[in-house]
Structures are given as C-alpha cells and as structure tokens.
PDB file of C-alpha atoms in Angstrom:
ATOM      1  CA  MET A   1     -73.627   5.550 147.750  1.00  0.00           C
ATOM      2  CA  ALA A   2     -75.095   3.029 150.158  1.00  0.00           C
ATOM      3  CA  THR A   3     -76.568   5.543 152.526  1.00  0.00           C
ATOM      4  CA  MET A   4     -79.881   3.756 152.907  1.00  0.00           C
ATOM      5  CA  ASP A   5     -78.146   0.461 153.663  1.00  0.00           C
ATOM      6  CA  ASN A   6     -75.975   2.232 156.260  1.00  0.00           C
ATOM      7  CA  LEU A   7     -79.010   3.799 157.857  1.00  0.00           C
ATOM      8  CA  LYS A   8     -80.811   0.492 157.966  1.00  0.00           C
ATOM      9  CA  ASP A   9     -77.822  -1.187 159.579  1.00  0.00           C
ATOM     10  CA  ALA A  10     -77.468   1.622 162.116  1.00  0.00           C
ATOM     11  CA  PHE A  11     -81.205   1.528 162.928  1.00  0.00           C
ATOM     12  CA  ALA A  12     -81.110  -2.291 163.345  1.00  0.00           C
ATOM     13  CA  GLY A  13     -78.092  -1.943 165.656  1.00  0.00           C
ATOM     14  CA  GLU A  14     -79.869   0.687 167.736  1.00  0.00           C
ATOM     15  CA  SER A  15     -82.985  -1.410 168.080  1.00  0.00           C
ATOM     16  CA  GLN A  16     -80.931  -4.425 169.217  1.00  0.00           C
ATOM     17  CA  ALA A  17     -79.036  -2.362 171.787  1.00  0.00           C
ATOM     18  CA  ASN A  18     -82.267  -0.825 173.019  1.00  0.00           C
ATOM     19  CA  ARG A  19     -83.831  -4.245 173.541  1.00  0.00           C
ATOM     20  CA  LYS A  20     -80.789  -5.452 175.455  1.00  0.00           C
ATOM     21  CA  TYR A  21     -80.864  -2.320 177.627  1.00  0.00           C
ATOM     22  CA  LEU A  22     -84.567  -2.708 178.381  1.00  0.00           C
ATOM     23  CA  ALA A  23     -84.112  -6.372 179.314  1.00  0.00           C
ATOM     24  CA  PHE A  24     -81.218  -5.376 181.629  1.00  0.00           C
ATOM     25  CA  ALA A  25     -83.318  -2.598 183.175  1.00  0.00           C
ATOM     26  CA  LYS A  26     -86.149  -5.055 183.891  1.00  0.00           C
ATOM     27  CA  LYS A  27     -83.714  -7.489 185.566  1.00  0.00           C
ATOM     28  CA  ALA A  28     -82.184  -4.692 187.648  1.00  0.00           C
ATOM     29  CA  ASP A  29     -85.644  -3.629 188.709  1.00  0.00           C
ATOM     30  CA  ALA A  30     -86.791  -7.086 189.826  1.00  0.00           C
TER      31      ALA A  30
END
C-alpha cells in the first residue's frame, strides 16, 4: 500500500491550492 505517498501527494496538492487561493485573495483585496 502506498498510503503515505498518497497522503504526501494530497498534502502537496492542498498546499499548492492554498497558496494560489491566498495570492488571489490578496489581488482581490488590493
């Protein structure tokens, strides 16, 4: 089972999406 790999991938994906969202929020704010 590659559960740890899956979790790592999911976590990396979440972090990336979160960064994109924060950058967008900053632009919308300005």
